[in-house]
Amino acid sequence: MFREFWRDGPGKCLLCAIPLLTVSAVLCFSSVSLAEEAHADAEARTIRMGMADVVSLTLRNNLSVRTNYLDRVLEKFELKQADDKYVPNVNLDGTMNMEAVNKNLQVGSHSKSGSESTQNAGVNLSVEQKIPTGATLTFGWENTYTNEETSDLSFSRSAGDISRSNARADGAKSVLSAELTQPLLKGAGLEYNNATIKLAHLNEERNVLNLRDNLSALINEGVNYFFSFVQAKENLEIRRQALDRSRRLLEINRLKKRLGRMSQSDVTQAMANEASQELSLEQARNNYDEARRNLLNHLNLDPNLQVEPAMEGYRELHPKLDECLRVARKRNQTYLDREFDLEEAEINFMMAENERQWDLSINAKVRQTNGKDNPGRSYTENESRVGLELSAPVNLWGADYMSRKQALLEATTNRRKAKVALQKAGIDLQTSVANTVRNVNMRFKFIALSQRNTELQKEQLENEHIKLMSGRSTNFQVVTYQDQLVQAQQAEVANIISYLQALLELDQLLGTTMKTWKVEFKPDDRQLEKELDDEVRPLVWSWW
């Protein structure tokens, strides 16, 4: 059942409910229009805002949300790069060279000119295909065309003249080749060659969890700003009522002084109390405005917008430790990170074991060359080869030996450290969940105790007023009880806020913030990806 924070006390309840686990708040996404209303008429209107509005506006307007989704574009591209490991790598390369040269040789009265020209063109196509067994299959097609004309000028002393000899060389050649390299020891096997893809997918799971927790943290940050705003508003109302009580007490004291039943010193004391309450009220008003602006800044709204928090209640929740632990082991990011670390360490250990082996591979290649030379003769040349290639270093001692040992030692150590870290994370998670669950339950008890204290302080102050009117109490005693009532009222508000914040903390720890608020978690922003892709694509396909 919902309970109001204040029944007869200082104002109505301004804190709204926050559910946990199976009790979920329904988001009113239509409240997103609040942002448009706010910017349109910020100074003239007061916007009523509840918890659902804070959550939805945070996800829509907060600039950090945009930054997180921009990061996801790059992270998803890195995953695509890893997944494309077995996609053929196709490259087309074109070259062209054209050159003309004029020569002139003069010896005495003899002079002769000559010209040379060079025309070279080539188009090369290469296709490289990686295979999950570790093999690499390469196709190549090289096409070249050459047309060269040369001119050689020389002076003959015997003939007494300059001679010129011209030569021409042209031709075309096309080379088709295919080559297969299959490692048999180092670098061989499906498990080894798929390891980088597995690591990329593990990293993607981390990134998705990181996005989820970042968005959850932003939601909780907005909620905490809302709580601070509500607390400041409640404290402002408490200070207003405290000032009213001080002024009524001062009027009573002045009346009693005129009747000769109170000294001037008691009236001065009441006046000092009134001045003190006015100062406290101004401080509370300043804190209220600061809290309002902090909330609007988080929601990226107009800072001049006037906001009225929705008046709701809170739920009495008693989370069960066993259920919370079960949920936390499946959703807590820190614990899941340690599981990912262990899985990565196992993969890296497997790769280190593979890479310590000798490099033995089988190579096969076929090649066909078709060409046409200067006299116009066509020719074809075929070539095929197959063989084994072995690189077998035996590192007996020295730097190479130490490097080999270091790689294996690091992989083995990291695997053991990951196991220990996972065990410690489990213990830490159990402790954190137990402490947070206990804190939630204790904070709820504090609310009931603080409410009872407020009621008793109020009753005590009323009794002291009656005693003052009959002359059986002093002005100092009444002022003291007034201050105690203010402290009790503020403590009640603080305990309610602490309880709700404890629920937020438990939600964050369990990784259930998004689920609690029934927010549809999007691991990426397809529209943003398309916008960036459309912006970059023209640059990728242009080379000038």
Coordinates of C-alpha atoms in Angstrom, one line a residue:
M1 CA 0.0 0.0 0.0
F2 CA 1.1 3.5 -0.7
R3 CA 1.6 5.7 2.4
E4 CA 1.8 9.4 2.5
F5 CA 5.0 10.9 3.9
W6 CA 3.1 13.5 5.9
R7 CA -0.3 13.0 7.3
D8 CA -0.8 16.2 9.3
G9 CA 2.8 17.5 9.2
P10 CA 4.6 20.1 7.1
G11 CA 2.9 19.9 3.8
K12 CA 2.0 17.0 1.5
C13 CA 4.2 14.3 0.3
L14 CA 6.2 15.3 -2.8
L15 CA 8.3 12.1 -3.2
C16 CA 7.1 9.7 -5.7
A17 CA 7.2 5.9 -5.6
I18 CA 10.2 3.9 -6.7
P19 CA 9.5 0.2 -7.2
L20 CA 12.0 -2.6 -7.1
L21 CA 12.3 -6.1 -8.8
T22 CA 8.8 -7.4 -9.4
V23 CA 7.1 -4.0 -8.6
S24 CA 7.7 -1.9 -11.7
A25 CA 6.8 1.7 -12.4
V26 CA 5.1 2.3 -15.8
L27 CA 6.8 4.9 -17.8
C28 CA 4.7 7.5 -19.5
F29 CA 6.7 8.2 -22.6
S30 CA 4.1 10.8 -23.6
S31 CA 5.8 12.9 -21.0
V32 CA 8.6 13.4 -23.3
S33 CA 6.6 16.3 -24.7
L34 CA 7.5 18.0 -21.5
A35 CA 10.8 18.9 -23.0
E36 CA 9.1 20.7 -25.9
E37 CA 6.7 22.5 -23.6
A38 CA 9.5 23.5 -21.4
H39 CA 11.6 25.1 -24.1
A40 CA 8.5 26.8 -25.6
D41 CA 7.2 28.6 -22.6
A42 CA 9.8 28.1 -19.8
E43 CA 9.2 31.3 -17.8
A44 CA 5.4 31.5 -18.1
R45 CA 4.5 28.0 -17.1
T46 CA 5.1 25.6 -14.2
I47 CA 5.6 22.0 -15.4
R48 CA 4.5 19.2 -13.2
M49 CA 7.1 16.4 -13.2
G50 CA 7.0 12.9 -11.8
M51 CA 9.5 10.0 -11.6
A52 CA 8.3 8.6 -14.9
D53 CA 9.0 12.0 -16.5
V54 CA 12.5 12.1 -15.0
V55 CA 13.4 8.7 -16.4
S56 CA 12.0 9.2 -19.9
L57 CA 13.5 12.7 -20.2
T58 CA 16.9 11.5 -19.0
L59 CA 17.0 8.8 -21.7
R60 CA 15.8 11.3 -24.4
N61 CA 17.6 14.5 -23.5
N62 CA 20.7 13.8 -21.4
L63 CA 23.8 14.4 -23.5
S64 CA 25.8 11.5 -22.0
V65 CA 23.2 9.1 -23.4
R66 CA 24.1 10.4 -26.9
T67 CA 27.8 10.0 -26.2
N68 CA 27.3 6.4 -25.1
Y69 CA 25.4 5.5 -28.3
L70 CA 28.1 7.2 -30.4
D71 CA 30.6 4.9 -28.7
R72 CA 28.5 1.9 -29.6
V73 CA 28.8 2.7 -33.3
L74 CA 32.6 2.2 -33.1
E75 CA 32.2 -0.8 -30.8
K76 CA 29.8 -2.5 -33.2
F77 CA 32.1 -1.8 -36.2
E78 CA 35.0 -3.4 -34.3
L79 CA 32.8 -6.5 -33.8
K80 CA 32.0 -6.5 -37.5
Q81 CA 35.7 -6.4 -38.4
A82 CA 36.3 -9.4 -36.3
D83 CA 33.3 -11.3 -37.7
D84 CA 34.6 -10.5 -41.2
K85 CA 37.8 -12.5 -40.7
Y86 CA 36.7 -15.1 -43.2
V87 CA 35.3 -12.6 -45.7
P88 CA 37.5 -12.5 -48.9
N89 CA 39.8 -9.5 -49.0
V90 CA 39.5 -8.2 -52.6
N91 CA 41.8 -5.4 -53.9
L92 CA 42.0 -3.9 -57.3
D93 CA 45.2 -1.9 -58.1
G94 CA 45.7 0.1 -61.3
T95 CA 48.9 1.8 -62.4
M96 CA 49.9 4.0 -65.4
N97 CA 53.0 5.7 -66.5
M98 CA 53.4 7.9 -69.6
E99 CA 56.7 9.7 -70.4
A100 CA 58.1 11.5 -73.5
V101 CA 61.8 12.5 -73.8
N102 CA 63.4 14.8 -76.5
K103 CA 67.1 14.5 -77.1
N104 CA 69.5 16.7 -79.0
L105 CA 73.2 16.1 -79.6
Q106 CA 75.5 18.7 -81.2
V107 CA 79.2 18.1 -82.0
G108 CA 80.9 21.0 -83.8
S109 CA 78.8 21.8 -86.7
H110 CA 77.0 18.5 -86.6
S111 CA 73.6 18.3 -84.8
K112 CA 70.9 15.6 -84.5
S113 CA 67.7 15.1 -82.5
G114 CA 65.9 12.1 -81.3
S115 CA 62.8 11.3 -79.2
E116 CA 61.9 8.6 -76.7
S117 CA 58.5 7.6 -75.3
T118 CA 57.4 5.2 -72.5
Q119 CA 53.9 3.9 -71.9
N120 CA 53.3 1.5 -69.1
A121 CA 49.9 0.4 -67.7
G122 CA 48.9 -2.3 -65.3
V123 CA 45.8 -3.7 -63.6
N124 CA 46.2 -6.1 -60.7
L125 CA 43.4 -8.0 -58.9
S126 CA 44.1 -9.9 -55.7
V127 CA 41.8 -12.0 -53.6
E128 CA 42.8 -13.4 -50.2
Q129 CA 40.6 -15.8 -48.4
K130 CA 41.3 -17.0 -44.8
I131 CA 39.9 -20.4 -43.9
P132 CA 38.9 -21.5 -40.3
T133 CA 41.5 -24.3 -40.4
G134 CA 44.2 -21.6 -40.5
A135 CA 44.8 -21.8 -44.3
T136 CA 45.2 -18.8 -46.5
L137 CA 44.0 -19.1 -50.1
T138 CA 45.3 -16.3 -52.5
F139 CA 44.2 -15.6 -56.0
G140 CA 46.0 -13.1 -58.2
W141 CA 45.5 -11.7 -61.7
E142 CA 48.3 -9.4 -62.9
N143 CA 47.9 -7.6 -66.3
T144 CA 50.7 -5.4 -67.7
Y145 CA 51.1 -3.5 -71.0
T146 CA 54.4 -2.0 -72.1
N147 CA 55.3 0.2 -75.1
E148 CA 58.7 1.8 -75.1
E149 CA 60.5 3.6 -78.0
T150 CA 64.2 4.5 -77.4
S151 CA 66.6 6.6 -79.4
D152 CA 70.4 6.5 -79.0
L153 CA 72.5 9.4 -80.4
S154 CA 76.3 8.9 -80.9
F155 CA 79.1 10.6 -82.7
S156 CA 81.4 8.7 -85.0
R157 CA 84.9 10.1 -85.3
S158 CA 85.7 8.0 -88.3
A159 CA 82.6 9.0 -90.2
G160 CA 82.7 12.5 -88.8
D161 CA 78.9 12.5 -88.2
I162 CA 76.3 11.8 -85.6
S163 CA 74.4 8.6 -85.9
R164 CA 71.0 7.8 -84.4
S165 CA 69.6 4.3 -83.6
N166 CA 66.0 3.7 -82.7
A167 CA 64.6 0.7 -80.8
R168 CA 61.1 -0.3 -79.8
A169 CA 59.9 -2.8 -77.3
D170 CA 56.2 -3.5 -76.5
G171 CA 54.2 -6.3 -75.2
A172 CA 51.4 -7.5 -73.0
K173 CA 51.4 -10.1 -70.2
S174 CA 48.7 -11.6 -68.1
V175 CA 49.5 -13.8 -65.1
L176 CA 46.9 -15.9 -63.2
S177 CA 48.0 -17.5 -59.9
A178 CA 46.5 -19.4 -57.0
E179 CA 48.3 -20.2 -53.8
L180 CA 47.3 -22.2 -50.7
T181 CA 49.2 -22.2 -47.4
Q182 CA 48.0 -24.5 -44.6
P183 CA 49.8 -24.5 -41.3
L184 CA 50.0 -28.0 -39.6
L185 CA 51.3 -27.1 -36.2
K186 CA 51.5 -23.4 -35.1
G187 CA 48.4 -21.5 -36.2
A188 CA 46.5 -24.6 -37.2
G189 CA 43.0 -25.6 -36.0
L190 CA 39.5 -24.3 -35.7
E191 CA 39.7 -23.4 -32.1
Y192 CA 42.8 -21.3 -32.5
N193 CA 41.6 -19.5 -35.6
N194 CA 38.2 -18.8 -34.2
A195 CA 39.7 -17.5 -30.9
T196 CA 39.9 -13.8 -32.0
I197 CA 36.2 -13.9 -33.0
K198 CA 35.2 -15.4 -29.6
L199 CA 37.3 -12.7 -27.9
A200 CA 35.5 -10.0 -30.0
H201 CA 32.1 -11.3 -29.0
L202 CA 33.1 -11.4 -25.3
N203 CA 34.2 -7.8 -25.6
E204 CA 30.8 -7.0 -27.3
E205 CA 29.0 -8.5 -24.3
R206 CA 31.1 -6.3 -22.0
N207 CA 30.2 -3.3 -24.1
V208 CA 26.5 -4.0 -24.0
L209 CA 26.6 -4.5 -20.3
N210 CA 28.6 -1.3 -19.9
L211 CA 26.0 0.6 -21.9
R212 CA 23.2 -0.9 -19.8
D213 CA 24.9 0.1 -16.6
N214 CA 25.8 3.6 -17.9
L215 CA 22.2 4.3 -18.8
S216 CA 21.1 2.9 -15.5
A217 CA 23.5 5.1 -13.7
L218 CA 22.2 8.1 -15.6
I219 CA 18.6 7.2 -14.7
N220 CA 19.6 6.8 -11.0
E221 CA 21.5 10.1 -11.2
G222 CA 18.4 11.8 -12.5
V223 CA 16.3 10.2 -9.8
N224 CA 18.7 11.4 -7.1
Y225 CA 18.5 14.9 -8.5
F226 CA 14.8 14.6 -8.3
F227 CA 15.0 13.4 -4.7
S228 CA 17.3 16.3 -3.8
F229 CA 14.8 18.7 -5.4
V230 CA 11.9 17.2 -3.4
Q231 CA 13.9 17.2 -0.2
A232 CA 14.8 20.9 -0.8
K233 CA 11.1 21.7 -1.4
E234 CA 10.0 19.9 1.7
N235 CA 12.7 21.7 3.8
L236 CA 11.6 25.0 2.3
E237 CA 8.0 24.3 3.5
I238 CA 9.3 23.2 6.9
R239 CA 11.2 26.5 7.2
R240 CA 8.2 28.5 6.2
Q241 CA 6.1 26.9 8.9
A242 CA 8.9 27.4 11.4
L243 CA 9.0 31.1 10.6
D244 CA 5.2 31.3 11.0
R245 CA 5.5 29.7 14.5
S246 CA 8.2 32.1 15.4
R247 CA 6.1 35.1 14.4
R248 CA 3.1 33.9 16.3
L249 CA 5.3 33.4 19.3
L250 CA 6.7 36.9 19.0
E251 CA 3.1 38.3 18.8
I252 CA 2.2 36.4 21.9
N253 CA 5.3 37.7 23.8
R254 CA 4.6 41.3 22.8
L255 CA 1.0 40.9 24.0
K256 CA 2.2 39.5 27.3
K257 CA 4.7 42.3 27.7
R258 CA 2.0 44.9 27.2
L259 CA 0.0 43.1 29.9
G260 CA 3.0 43.1 32.2
R261 CA 3.4 39.4 32.2
M262 CA 6.8 39.1 30.3
S263 CA 10.0 41.0 30.3
Q264 CA 11.7 42.8 27.4
S265 CA 14.5 40.2 27.4
D266 CA 12.0 37.4 26.5
V267 CA 10.6 39.5 23.7
T268 CA 14.1 40.2 22.4
Q269 CA 14.8 36.4 22.5
A270 CA 11.7 35.8 20.4
M271 CA 12.8 38.5 17.9
A272 CA 16.2 36.9 17.6
N273 CA 14.5 33.6 16.9
E274 CA 12.4 35.2 14.2
A275 CA 15.5 36.6 12.5
S276 CA 17.2 33.3 12.7
Q277 CA 14.2 31.6 11.1
E278 CA 14.1 34.2 8.3
L279 CA 17.8 33.5 7.6
S280 CA 17.2 29.7 7.5
L281 CA 14.2 30.3 5.2
E282 CA 16.4 32.2 2.7
Q283 CA 19.0 29.4 2.8
A284 CA 16.4 26.8 2.2
R285 CA 15.0 28.9 -0.8
N286 CA 18.5 29.0 -2.2
N287 CA 19.0 25.3 -1.8
Y288 CA 15.7 24.7 -3.5
D289 CA 16.6 26.8 -6.5
E290 CA 20.0 25.1 -6.8
A291 CA 18.4 21.6 -6.7
R292 CA 15.9 22.7 -9.3
R293 CA 18.6 23.9 -11.7
N294 CA 20.7 20.7 -11.1
L295 CA 17.7 18.6 -12.1
L296 CA 17.0 20.7 -15.2
N297 CA 20.7 20.6 -16.2
H298 CA 20.7 16.8 -16.0
L299 CA 17.5 16.7 -18.1
N300 CA 19.0 19.2 -20.6
L301 CA 16.0 21.5 -20.1
D302 CA 15.7 25.3 -19.9
P303 CA 17.2 26.3 -16.5
N304 CA 14.5 29.0 -16.1
L305 CA 11.7 26.4 -16.2
Q306 CA 9.6 26.2 -13.0
V307 CA 9.0 22.6 -11.9
E308 CA 6.5 21.2 -9.5
P309 CA 7.3 17.7 -8.3
A310 CA 4.4 15.2 -8.6
M311 CA 2.8 14.4 -5.2
E312 CA 2.8 10.6 -4.8
G313 CA 3.7 8.0 -2.2
Y314 CA 6.2 5.2 -1.7
R315 CA 5.9 1.5 -1.5
E316 CA 6.9 -0.7 1.5
L317 CA 9.3 -3.3 0.0
H318 CA 11.2 -6.0 1.8
P319 CA 13.6 -7.6 -0.8
K320 CA 14.7 -11.2 -0.1
L321 CA 18.4 -11.8 0.1
D322 CA 18.3 -15.2 -1.7
E323 CA 16.3 -13.8 -4.6
C324 CA 18.6 -10.8 -4.9
L325 CA 21.7 -12.9 -4.9
R326 CA 20.3 -15.1 -7.7
V327 CA 19.5 -12.0 -9.8
A328 CA 22.8 -10.4 -9.1
R329 CA 24.9 -13.4 -10.2
K330 CA 23.1 -13.2 -13.6
R331 CA 23.1 -9.4 -14.1
N332 CA 25.7 -7.7 -12.0
Q333 CA 28.3 -6.2 -14.4
T334 CA 31.3 -6.4 -12.1
Y335 CA 30.7 -10.2 -11.4
L336 CA 30.0 -10.9 -15.1
D337 CA 33.2 -9.0 -16.0
R338 CA 35.2 -11.5 -13.9
E339 CA 33.5 -14.4 -15.7
F340 CA 34.4 -12.8 -19.0
D341 CA 38.0 -12.4 -17.7
L342 CA 38.2 -16.1 -16.9
E343 CA 36.9 -17.0 -20.3
E344 CA 39.3 -14.7 -22.0
A345 CA 42.2 -16.0 -20.0
E346 CA 41.3 -19.6 -21.0
I347 CA 41.3 -18.6 -24.7
N348 CA 44.6 -16.7 -24.4
F349 CA 46.2 -19.7 -22.7
M350 CA 45.1 -22.0 -25.5
M351 CA 46.5 -19.5 -28.0
A352 CA 49.8 -19.3 -26.1
E353 CA 50.1 -23.1 -26.1
N354 CA 49.5 -23.2 -29.9
E355 CA 52.0 -20.5 -30.6
R356 CA 54.8 -22.3 -28.8
Q357 CA 54.9 -25.0 -31.5
W358 CA 57.1 -25.2 -34.6
D359 CA 55.9 -23.5 -37.7
L360 CA 55.2 -26.3 -40.2
S361 CA 53.0 -25.6 -43.2
I362 CA 52.2 -27.1 -46.6
N363 CA 52.3 -24.8 -49.6
A364 CA 50.8 -25.3 -53.0
K365 CA 50.8 -22.9 -55.9
V366 CA 49.8 -22.8 -59.6
R367 CA 50.7 -20.1 -62.0
Q368 CA 49.9 -19.4 -65.7
T369 CA 51.4 -16.6 -67.8
N370 CA 50.0 -15.5 -71.1
G371 CA 51.9 -12.9 -73.1
K372 CA 52.7 -11.3 -76.4
D373 CA 56.1 -9.9 -77.2
N374 CA 57.4 -7.3 -79.7
P375 CA 57.6 -9.5 -82.8
G376 CA 54.0 -10.4 -82.2
R377 CA 54.6 -13.9 -80.8
S378 CA 52.2 -15.2 -78.2
Y379 CA 53.3 -17.5 -75.5
T380 CA 51.9 -19.4 -72.5
E381 CA 53.9 -20.6 -69.5
N382 CA 52.4 -22.9 -66.8
E383 CA 54.0 -23.5 -63.4
S384 CA 52.9 -25.6 -60.4
R385 CA 54.6 -26.4 -57.1
V386 CA 53.9 -28.0 -53.8
G387 CA 56.1 -28.3 -50.7
L388 CA 56.5 -28.2 -47.0
E389 CA 58.1 -25.4 -45.1
L390 CA 59.4 -25.8 -41.5
S391 CA 60.7 -23.2 -39.1
A392 CA 62.0 -25.0 -36.1
P393 CA 63.8 -22.6 -33.7
V394 CA 65.3 -24.4 -30.6
N395 CA 65.7 -21.7 -28.0
L396 CA 68.2 -23.1 -25.5
W397 CA 69.0 -19.9 -23.6
G398 CA 69.1 -16.2 -23.9
A399 CA 66.5 -13.5 -24.9
D400 CA 64.5 -15.7 -27.3
Y401 CA 64.3 -18.4 -24.6
M402 CA 63.1 -15.9 -22.0
S403 CA 60.5 -14.4 -24.4
R404 CA 59.1 -17.8 -25.1
K405 CA 58.9 -18.7 -21.4
Q406 CA 57.5 -15.3 -20.5
A407 CA 54.5 -15.7 -22.9
L408 CA 53.6 -19.1 -21.5
L409 CA 54.2 -17.9 -17.9
E410 CA 51.9 -14.9 -18.4
A411 CA 49.1 -17.0 -19.9
T412 CA 49.3 -19.5 -17.1
T413 CA 49.4 -16.8 -14.4
N414 CA 46.6 -14.8 -15.9
R415 CA 44.4 -17.8 -16.0
R416 CA 44.9 -18.6 -12.3
K417 CA 44.5 -14.9 -11.4
A418 CA 41.2 -14.8 -13.3
K419 CA 39.9 -17.8 -11.3
V420 CA 40.9 -16.1 -8.0
A421 CA 39.3 -12.8 -9.1
L422 CA 36.1 -14.6 -10.0
Q423 CA 36.0 -16.3 -6.6
K424 CA 36.6 -13.0 -4.9
A425 CA 34.0 -11.2 -7.0
G426 CA 31.5 -13.8 -5.8
I427 CA 32.3 -13.2 -2.2
D428 CA 32.3 -9.4 -2.7
L429 CA 28.9 -9.6 -4.5
Q430 CA 27.4 -11.6 -1.7
T431 CA 28.6 -9.1 0.9
S432 CA 27.5 -6.1 -1.1
V433 CA 24.0 -7.5 -1.8
A434 CA 23.6 -8.5 1.9
N435 CA 24.6 -5.1 3.1
T436 CA 22.4 -3.3 0.6
V437 CA 19.3 -5.5 1.4
R438 CA 19.9 -4.9 5.1
N439 CA 20.3 -1.2 4.5
V440 CA 16.9 -1.1 2.6
N441 CA 15.1 -2.8 5.4
M442 CA 16.7 -0.7 8.1
R443 CA 16.1 2.5 6.2
F444 CA 12.4 1.6 6.1
K445 CA 12.4 1.1 9.9
F446 CA 14.0 4.5 10.3
I447 CA 11.1 6.1 8.5
A448 CA 8.5 4.8 11.0
L449 CA 10.7 5.8 13.9
S450 CA 11.3 9.3 12.5
Q451 CA 7.6 9.8 11.8
R452 CA 6.8 8.8 15.4
N453 CA 9.5 11.3 16.6
T454 CA 7.9 14.1 14.5
E455 CA 4.5 13.4 16.0
L456 CA 5.9 13.4 19.5
Q457 CA 7.9 16.6 19.0
K458 CA 4.8 18.3 17.6
E459 CA 2.7 17.2 20.6
Q460 CA 5.4 18.3 23.0
L461 CA 5.6 21.7 21.4
E462 CA 1.8 22.1 21.6
N463 CA 1.9 21.2 25.3
E464 CA 4.7 23.7 25.9
H465 CA 2.7 26.4 24.2
I466 CA -0.2 25.7 26.6
K467 CA 2.2 25.8 29.6
L468 CA 3.6 29.1 28.3
M469 CA 0.2 30.7 28.1
S470 CA -0.5 29.7 31.7
G471 CA 2.9 30.9 32.9
R472 CA 4.4 27.5 33.7
S473 CA 7.0 27.6 30.9
T474 CA 9.6 29.9 29.5
N475 CA 10.1 31.5 26.1
F476 CA 13.5 29.8 25.8
Q477 CA 11.9 26.4 26.3
V478 CA 9.3 27.0 23.6
V479 CA 12.0 28.1 21.1
T480 CA 14.0 25.0 22.0
Y481 CA 11.1 22.7 21.2
Q482 CA 10.4 24.6 18.0
D483 CA 13.9 23.9 16.8
Q484 CA 13.6 20.3 17.8
L485 CA 10.4 19.9 15.8
V486 CA 12.2 21.4 12.7
Q487 CA 15.1 18.9 13.2
A488 CA 12.6 16.0 13.5
Q489 CA 10.7 17.1 10.4
Q490 CA 13.9 17.4 8.4
A491 CA 15.2 14.1 9.7
E492 CA 11.9 12.4 8.6
V493 CA 12.4 13.7 5.0
A494 CA 16.0 12.7 5.0
N495 CA 15.1 9.2 6.1
I496 CA 12.5 8.8 3.4
I497 CA 15.1 10.0 0.8
S498 CA 17.7 7.6 2.2
Y499 CA 15.2 4.7 1.9
L500 CA 14.4 5.5 -1.7
Q501 CA 18.1 5.9 -2.5
A502 CA 18.8 2.6 -1.0
L503 CA 16.3 1.0 -3.4
L504 CA 18.1 2.7 -6.2
E505 CA 21.4 1.4 -5.1
L506 CA 20.0 -2.1 -4.8
D507 CA 18.6 -1.9 -8.3
Q508 CA 21.9 -0.7 -9.7
L509 CA 23.7 -3.5 -7.9
L510 CA 21.4 -6.1 -9.3
G511 CA 21.5 -4.7 -12.8
T512 CA 17.7 -4.4 -12.8
T513 CA 17.2 -0.6 -13.1
M514 CA 16.1 -0.7 -16.8
K515 CA 13.8 -3.7 -16.0
T516 CA 12.4 -2.0 -13.0
W517 CA 11.3 1.1 -14.9
K518 CA 10.1 -1.1 -17.9
V519 CA 12.5 0.7 -20.2
E520 CA 13.1 -1.2 -23.4
F521 CA 16.9 -1.4 -23.5
K522 CA 18.4 -0.8 -26.9
P523 CA 22.0 -2.1 -27.2
D524 CA 22.5 0.2 -30.2
D525 CA 20.9 3.0 -32.2
R526 CA 20.3 1.8 -35.8
Q527 CA 19.2 5.3 -36.9
L528 CA 22.4 6.8 -35.6
E529 CA 24.5 4.1 -37.3
K530 CA 22.8 4.8 -40.6
E531 CA 23.4 8.5 -40.3
L532 CA 27.1 8.0 -39.7
D533 CA 27.4 5.4 -42.4
D534 CA 25.8 7.7 -44.9
E535 CA 28.2 10.5 -43.9
V536 CA 31.3 8.3 -44.1
R537 CA 30.4 6.2 -47.2
P538 CA 31.1 9.0 -49.8
L539 CA 34.6 9.5 -48.2
V540 CA 35.4 5.8 -48.3
W541 CA 34.6 5.6 -52.0
S542 CA 36.5 8.7 -53.1
W543 CA 40.2 9.0 -53.5
W544 CA 40.7 12.6 -54.3

